[in-house]
Coordinates of C-alpha atoms in Angstrom, one line a residue:
M1 CA 51.2 172.3 78.3
N2 CA 50.4 171.4 74.7
D3 CA 54.1 171.8 73.8
I4 CA 55.0 169.5 76.7
V5 CA 52.7 166.6 75.6
E6 CA 54.0 167.0 72.0
S7 CA 57.6 166.9 73.2
F8 CA 56.9 163.8 75.3
N9 CA 55.3 162.0 72.3
S10 CA 58.2 162.9 70.0
F11 CA 60.7 161.7 72.6
F12 CA 59.0 158.4 73.2
V13 CA 58.5 157.7 69.5
N14 CA 62.1 158.4 68.6
V15 CA 63.9 156.5 71.4
G16 CA 64.0 153.3 69.4
P17 CA 64.8 154.6 65.9
D18 CA 67.5 157.0 67.3
L19 CA 69.2 154.2 69.2
A20 CA 69.0 151.8 66.2
A21 CA 70.6 154.5 64.0
E22 CA 73.7 154.5 66.3
I23 CA 74.3 150.8 65.8
P24 CA 77.0 150.1 63.3
E25 CA 75.8 148.8 59.9
C26 CA 76.8 145.2 59.7
S27 CA 76.1 142.4 57.2
N28 CA 76.9 138.8 57.6
N29 CA 75.2 136.3 55.3
E30 CA 76.2 133.4 57.6
M31 CA 73.9 134.7 60.2
E32 CA 70.8 133.7 58.1
S33 CA 71.9 130.1 58.3
L34 CA 71.5 130.2 62.1
I35 CA 67.8 129.5 61.7
D36 CA 66.9 126.2 60.1
I37 CA 64.0 126.6 57.6
N38 CA 60.8 124.9 59.1
S39 CA 59.0 123.1 56.3
K40 CA 55.8 123.3 58.2
T41 CA 53.6 126.4 57.9
M42 CA 51.4 128.1 60.6
F43 CA 47.7 128.1 59.8
L44 CA 45.2 130.6 61.2
S45 CA 42.2 128.6 62.1
G46 CA 38.7 130.2 62.3
V47 CA 37.4 132.0 65.4
T48 CA 34.2 131.0 67.2
E49 CA 31.9 133.1 69.3
T50 CA 32.5 130.8 72.3
E51 CA 36.3 131.3 71.9
I52 CA 35.9 135.1 71.9
I53 CA 33.7 135.0 75.0
D54 CA 36.2 132.8 76.8
V55 CA 39.1 135.1 75.9
I56 CA 37.2 138.2 77.1
N57 CA 36.2 136.5 80.4
G58 CA 39.8 135.6 80.9
C59 CA 40.9 139.3 80.7
K60 CA 41.5 141.3 83.9
N61 CA 38.9 143.9 84.9
K62 CA 41.2 146.9 84.5
S63 CA 39.7 150.4 84.8
S64 CA 42.3 152.0 82.5
T65 CA 40.7 153.2 79.2
D66 CA 42.1 153.0 75.7
C67 CA 42.1 155.7 73.0
F68 CA 38.4 155.2 72.6
D69 CA 37.8 155.6 76.4
I70 CA 36.7 152.0 76.6
D71 CA 37.8 149.7 79.4
M72 CA 37.7 145.9 79.7
T73 CA 34.9 146.0 82.2
L74 CA 32.6 147.7 79.7
V75 CA 33.5 145.1 77.0
K76 CA 32.6 142.3 79.4
Q77 CA 29.2 144.0 80.1
I78 CA 28.3 144.2 76.4
I79 CA 30.1 141.2 74.9
H80 CA 26.9 139.1 74.3
S81 CA 25.5 142.0 72.3
I82 CA 28.5 142.4 70.1
V83 CA 30.0 139.0 69.9
K84 CA 28.6 138.2 66.5
P85 CA 30.0 141.2 64.6
L86 CA 33.3 140.9 66.6
T87 CA 33.7 137.3 65.6
Y88 CA 33.1 138.3 62.0
I89 CA 35.8 141.0 62.2
C90 CA 38.3 138.6 63.8
N91 CA 37.7 136.0 61.2
L92 CA 38.0 138.5 58.4
S93 CA 41.3 139.7 59.9
F94 CA 42.7 136.2 59.9
Q95 CA 41.4 135.4 56.4
T96 CA 42.9 138.5 54.8
G97 CA 46.0 138.9 57.0
T98 CA 45.2 142.4 58.0
V99 CA 44.7 144.2 61.3
P100 CA 42.3 147.2 61.4
N101 CA 44.1 150.5 61.7
K102 CA 41.8 151.5 64.6
M103 CA 43.3 148.6 66.6
K104 CA 46.8 150.1 66.1
I105 CA 46.5 153.3 68.1
A106 CA 48.2 153.5 71.5
K107 CA 47.4 156.0 74.3
V108 CA 50.6 156.7 76.2
I109 CA 50.7 158.0 79.8
P110 CA 54.2 159.3 81.0
I111 CA 54.9 158.0 84.5
H112 CA 57.6 159.7 86.5
K113 CA 60.3 157.2 87.8
N114 CA 62.6 159.4 89.8
G115 CA 64.9 162.4 89.6
N116 CA 64.3 165.8 87.9
K117 CA 60.7 166.0 86.6
H118 CA 61.9 168.2 83.7
I119 CA 64.0 165.5 82.1
F120 CA 62.2 163.1 79.6
T121 CA 64.5 160.2 80.4
N122 CA 63.1 160.2 84.0
Y123 CA 59.7 159.1 82.7
R124 CA 58.6 155.7 81.5
P125 CA 55.8 155.4 78.9
V126 CA 52.8 153.3 79.8
S127 CA 51.1 152.3 76.6
L128 CA 47.4 151.6 76.7
L129 CA 46.2 149.6 73.6
P130 CA 42.7 149.3 72.3
Q131 CA 40.7 146.7 74.2
F132 CA 39.5 144.9 71.0
S133 CA 43.1 144.8 69.8
K134 CA 44.0 142.8 72.9
I135 CA 41.3 140.3 72.1
L136 CA 42.5 139.9 68.5
E137 CA 46.1 139.5 69.7
K138 CA 45.1 136.8 72.2
L139 CA 43.4 134.9 69.5
Y140 CA 46.4 135.1 67.2
N141 CA 48.8 134.4 70.2
S142 CA 47.0 131.1 71.1
R143 CA 47.5 129.9 67.5
M144 CA 51.1 131.0 67.4
D145 CA 51.8 129.4 70.8
N146 CA 50.4 126.1 69.6
F147 CA 52.6 126.2 66.5
I148 CA 55.8 127.2 68.5
D149 CA 55.2 124.5 71.0
K150 CA 54.4 121.8 68.5
H151 CA 57.7 122.5 66.6
K152 CA 59.8 123.4 69.6
L153 CA 60.9 126.6 68.0
I154 CA 62.1 128.5 71.2
N155 CA 65.4 127.5 72.7
E156 CA 65.3 125.9 76.2
G157 CA 67.7 128.7 77.4
Q158 CA 65.0 131.3 77.0
Y159 CA 62.9 131.6 80.2
G160 CA 61.0 134.8 79.6
F161 CA 57.3 134.9 78.7
R162 CA 56.9 131.1 78.5
A163 CA 54.5 128.8 80.2
A164 CA 55.9 126.9 83.1
R165 CA 59.1 129.0 83.0
S166 CA 60.3 131.5 85.6
T167 CA 63.2 133.6 86.8
S168 CA 63.8 131.0 89.5
M169 CA 64.3 128.3 86.9
A170 CA 66.7 130.5 85.0
I171 CA 68.7 131.2 88.1
I172 CA 68.9 127.5 89.0
D173 CA 70.1 126.7 85.4
A174 CA 72.9 129.3 85.7
I175 CA 74.0 128.3 89.2
E176 CA 74.1 124.6 88.2
E177 CA 76.3 125.5 85.3
I178 CA 78.7 127.4 87.5
T179 CA 78.7 124.9 90.3
N180 CA 79.3 121.9 87.9
S181 CA 82.3 123.8 86.4
L182 CA 83.9 124.6 89.7
E183 CA 83.3 121.0 91.0
G184 CA 85.1 119.9 87.8
K185 CA 88.1 122.0 88.8
K186 CA 87.5 124.4 85.9
H187 CA 87.8 128.2 85.8
A188 CA 84.4 129.8 85.3
A189 CA 83.1 133.2 84.3
G190 CA 79.8 134.9 83.7
I191 CA 79.1 137.9 81.5
F192 CA 76.0 139.8 82.3
I193 CA 74.9 141.7 79.2
D194 CA 72.9 144.8 79.2
L195 CA 70.9 145.7 76.1
K196 CA 69.5 149.2 75.6
K197 CA 65.8 149.4 74.9
A198 CA 65.9 146.1 73.1
F199 CA 62.1 145.9 72.6
D200 CA 62.2 149.4 71.1
T201 CA 65.0 148.9 68.5
L202 CA 63.7 145.6 67.1
N203 CA 63.8 145.8 63.3
H204 CA 60.5 144.8 61.6
S205 CA 62.0 143.6 58.3
I206 CA 64.5 141.4 60.1
L207 CA 61.8 139.9 62.3
L208 CA 59.6 139.1 59.3
K209 CA 62.4 137.3 57.6
K210 CA 63.0 135.2 60.7
L211 CA 59.4 134.4 61.2
D212 CA 59.2 133.1 57.6
R213 CA 62.1 130.7 58.3
Y214 CA 60.4 129.5 61.5
G215 CA 57.3 128.7 59.4
I216 CA 55.1 131.7 60.2
R217 CA 54.5 132.6 56.5
G218 CA 51.7 133.3 54.1
V219 CA 48.6 134.9 55.6
A220 CA 49.9 134.4 59.2
L221 CA 53.0 136.4 58.3
S222 CA 51.0 139.1 56.4
W223 CA 48.9 139.5 59.6
I224 CA 52.1 140.2 61.6
Q225 CA 53.3 142.6 59.0
S226 CA 50.0 144.4 59.1
Y227 CA 50.0 144.3 62.9
L228 CA 53.5 146.0 63.1
T229 CA 53.1 148.6 60.4
G230 CA 51.0 151.8 60.4
R231 CA 51.0 151.9 64.2
Q232 CA 50.5 155.3 65.9
Q233 CA 50.6 156.7 69.4
Y234 CA 49.7 159.9 71.2
V235 CA 50.5 161.1 74.7
K236 CA 47.9 162.1 77.3
M237 CA 48.6 164.1 80.4
G238 CA 45.6 165.1 82.4
E239 CA 43.3 167.0 80.0
F240 CA 46.0 167.6 77.5
T241 CA 46.5 165.3 74.4
S242 CA 49.2 165.4 71.8
G243 CA 48.8 164.7 68.1
Y244 CA 49.4 161.2 66.6
L245 CA 52.9 160.1 65.6
D246 CA 53.9 157.0 63.6
I247 CA 55.9 154.2 65.3
G248 CA 58.7 153.0 63.1
C249 CA 60.4 150.1 64.9
G250 CA 60.1 147.9 68.0
V251 CA 57.2 145.8 69.3
P252 CA 54.2 147.5 70.8
Q253 CA 54.6 148.1 74.5
G254 CA 51.9 146.6 76.7
S255 CA 50.9 144.2 73.9
V256 CA 50.2 140.5 74.1
L257 CA 52.3 139.6 71.1
G258 CA 55.3 141.8 71.7
P259 CA 57.1 139.6 74.1
K260 CA 56.5 136.5 72.0
L261 CA 57.7 138.2 68.8
F262 CA 60.8 139.4 70.7
N263 CA 61.6 135.8 71.9
L264 CA 61.5 134.6 68.2
Y265 CA 63.6 137.6 67.1
I266 CA 66.5 136.8 69.5
N267 CA 66.1 133.1 69.4
D268 CA 68.9 132.4 67.0
I269 CA 71.4 134.1 69.3
F270 CA 71.7 130.7 71.0
N271 CA 73.3 129.3 67.7
V272 CA 76.0 132.0 67.5
S273 CA 78.5 130.3 69.8
K274 CA 79.1 126.6 70.3
L275 CA 81.1 127.3 73.5
L276 CA 79.0 129.7 75.5
K277 CA 76.1 128.8 77.8
L278 CA 73.3 131.4 77.4
V279 CA 70.6 131.9 80.1
I280 CA 68.1 134.5 78.9
F281 CA 64.9 135.9 80.4
A282 CA 63.3 138.1 77.7
D283 CA 66.1 140.6 76.9
D284 CA 68.1 139.9 80.1
T285 CA 71.0 138.1 78.4
N286 CA 73.6 136.2 80.5
V287 CA 76.5 134.2 79.3
F288 CA 78.5 131.5 81.1
Y289 CA 81.7 129.7 80.1
S290 CA 84.3 127.5 81.8
N291 CA 87.7 126.1 80.8
D292 CA 90.5 124.1 82.4
N293 CA 93.0 126.8 81.5
Y294 CA 92.5 130.4 82.7
S295 CA 94.3 132.0 79.8
N296 CA 92.2 130.0 77.3
L297 CA 89.1 130.9 79.3
V298 CA 89.6 134.7 78.7
T299 CA 90.8 134.2 75.1
N300 CA 87.8 132.1 74.1
I301 CA 85.4 134.5 75.9
N302 CA 86.7 137.5 74.0
C303 CA 86.5 135.6 70.7
E304 CA 82.9 134.4 71.4
L305 CA 81.7 137.8 72.7
S306 CA 82.9 139.4 69.4
K307 CA 80.6 137.0 67.6
L308 CA 77.7 138.0 69.8
K309 CA 78.4 141.7 69.3
T310 CA 78.3 141.1 65.5
W311 CA 75.0 139.3 65.8
M312 CA 73.6 142.2 67.9
D313 CA 74.8 144.8 65.3
I314 CA 73.2 142.8 62.5
N315 CA 69.9 142.5 64.5
K316 CA 69.9 146.2 65.5
L317 CA 70.2 145.5 69.2
S318 CA 72.2 148.0 71.2
L319 CA 74.8 146.6 73.6
N320 CA 75.4 148.8 76.6
L321 CA 79.1 148.2 77.3
N322 CA 79.1 150.4 80.4
K323 CA 76.6 148.3 82.1
T324 CA 77.8 144.9 80.8
K325 CA 79.7 143.2 83.6
V326 CA 82.1 140.2 84.0
M327 CA 82.4 137.9 87.1
F328 CA 85.0 135.2 87.6
F329 CA 83.8 132.5 89.9
G330 CA 85.8 130.5 92.5
N331 CA 89.0 131.1 94.3
Y332 CA 91.1 132.8 91.6
N333 CA 93.3 135.3 93.5
G334 CA 95.3 136.8 90.7
K335 CA 94.5 140.0 88.8
P336 CA 91.8 139.0 86.2
D337 CA 92.8 139.3 82.6
S338 CA 90.8 141.8 80.5
V339 CA 87.6 140.6 79.0
N340 CA 86.7 143.0 76.2
I341 CA 84.3 143.5 73.4
E342 CA 85.8 145.2 70.4
G343 CA 88.6 146.7 72.5
V344 CA 86.3 148.0 75.2
V345 CA 87.3 146.4 78.5
L346 CA 84.4 145.2 80.6
D347 CA 84.1 145.9 84.3
T348 CA 84.9 142.9 86.5
V349 CA 82.7 142.7 89.6
S350 CA 82.6 140.4 92.7
E351 CA 78.8 140.6 93.0
I352 CA 75.9 141.4 90.8
K353 CA 72.1 141.5 90.7
F354 CA 71.0 138.6 88.5
L355 CA 67.3 138.3 87.7
G356 CA 66.4 139.8 91.1
V357 CA 69.0 137.8 93.1
T358 CA 72.4 139.1 94.2
I359 CA 75.0 136.5 93.4
D360 CA 78.7 136.8 94.3
S361 CA 81.9 135.2 92.9
K362 CA 82.1 132.7 95.7
L363 CA 78.4 131.7 95.5
S364 CA 78.2 132.4 99.2
W365 CA 74.8 134.1 99.0
K366 CA 75.9 136.5 101.8
P367 CA 75.4 139.6 99.6
H368 CA 71.9 138.5 98.7
I369 CA 71.0 137.8 102.4
R370 CA 72.4 141.3 103.2
H371 CA 70.2 142.9 100.5
I372 CA 66.9 141.3 101.7
Q373 CA 67.4 141.9 105.4

């Protein structure tokens, strides 16, 4: 059994780096100019005891324990006894731009999804982070959120992990785009892009460069660098525990900051093409385009998708061409021309699951009604 937990840990740790290594090396200096340099700089304000108590009281009472066998219920029970030293630690962390190494250890539980139980890919890792790490992350996150919102850093086309945003709003945005195109007698198409393990392949050095351009620099950036580096994980199955392994890329699964950092990481994808309409929910990337002329529609899509692919290669995001689909909307009855990315022809479909809703090329909603009955 010890060999099994060690093998699980090795598999989970290497998924991101192995996938990133398969992505073609690509350099394009023009891509840096996609992010305007923000002249304003994020400042990490001091933490108060009251703020920490409020953050902890806002956490859910989960019984799952971290690597120190501590759960949030216990933290809530003892918070008034430890709030003073905890406040000191959090303030010291923000002043020095460092995250304590003890807060960077993940306990990973493999959960079987389906299929053969002897195949690693049929398991998903559930990462349990230190309770005090979550508190520190929430404190940083509130400061980063204020900075992001004040300077409107995240594109309006990103609907994931944002306040007052939802999949429903993303779906409405996409459907309105398609409907308006068809009402304007235009040909319309959607490309539903599948990214492989996007949160796991995220490149730390690229992220840090982007954050600097967005204004997260100085001590605030040093804190993120410390937060991302030196992270370790181990796997626990029943009474068996693996050794620790270093995590080389990606954002921490189950973390507070991970989704926000990912949003900033992919934010400049909206600036790659002036023609395409992008509707994104976290890593769920969907592209829409319309044109008066059908031939121009396909030609322009192919050209713009090539730009997106280059951007993804530069940013170490793995495009799954086999699962990326194309849909032509409206009443076009001819044989669809080939939409391709670097010579690989994408499958054309008449219906697809889009953010939990099944849409079809006629926008009839019949397939969706069928699926929910």
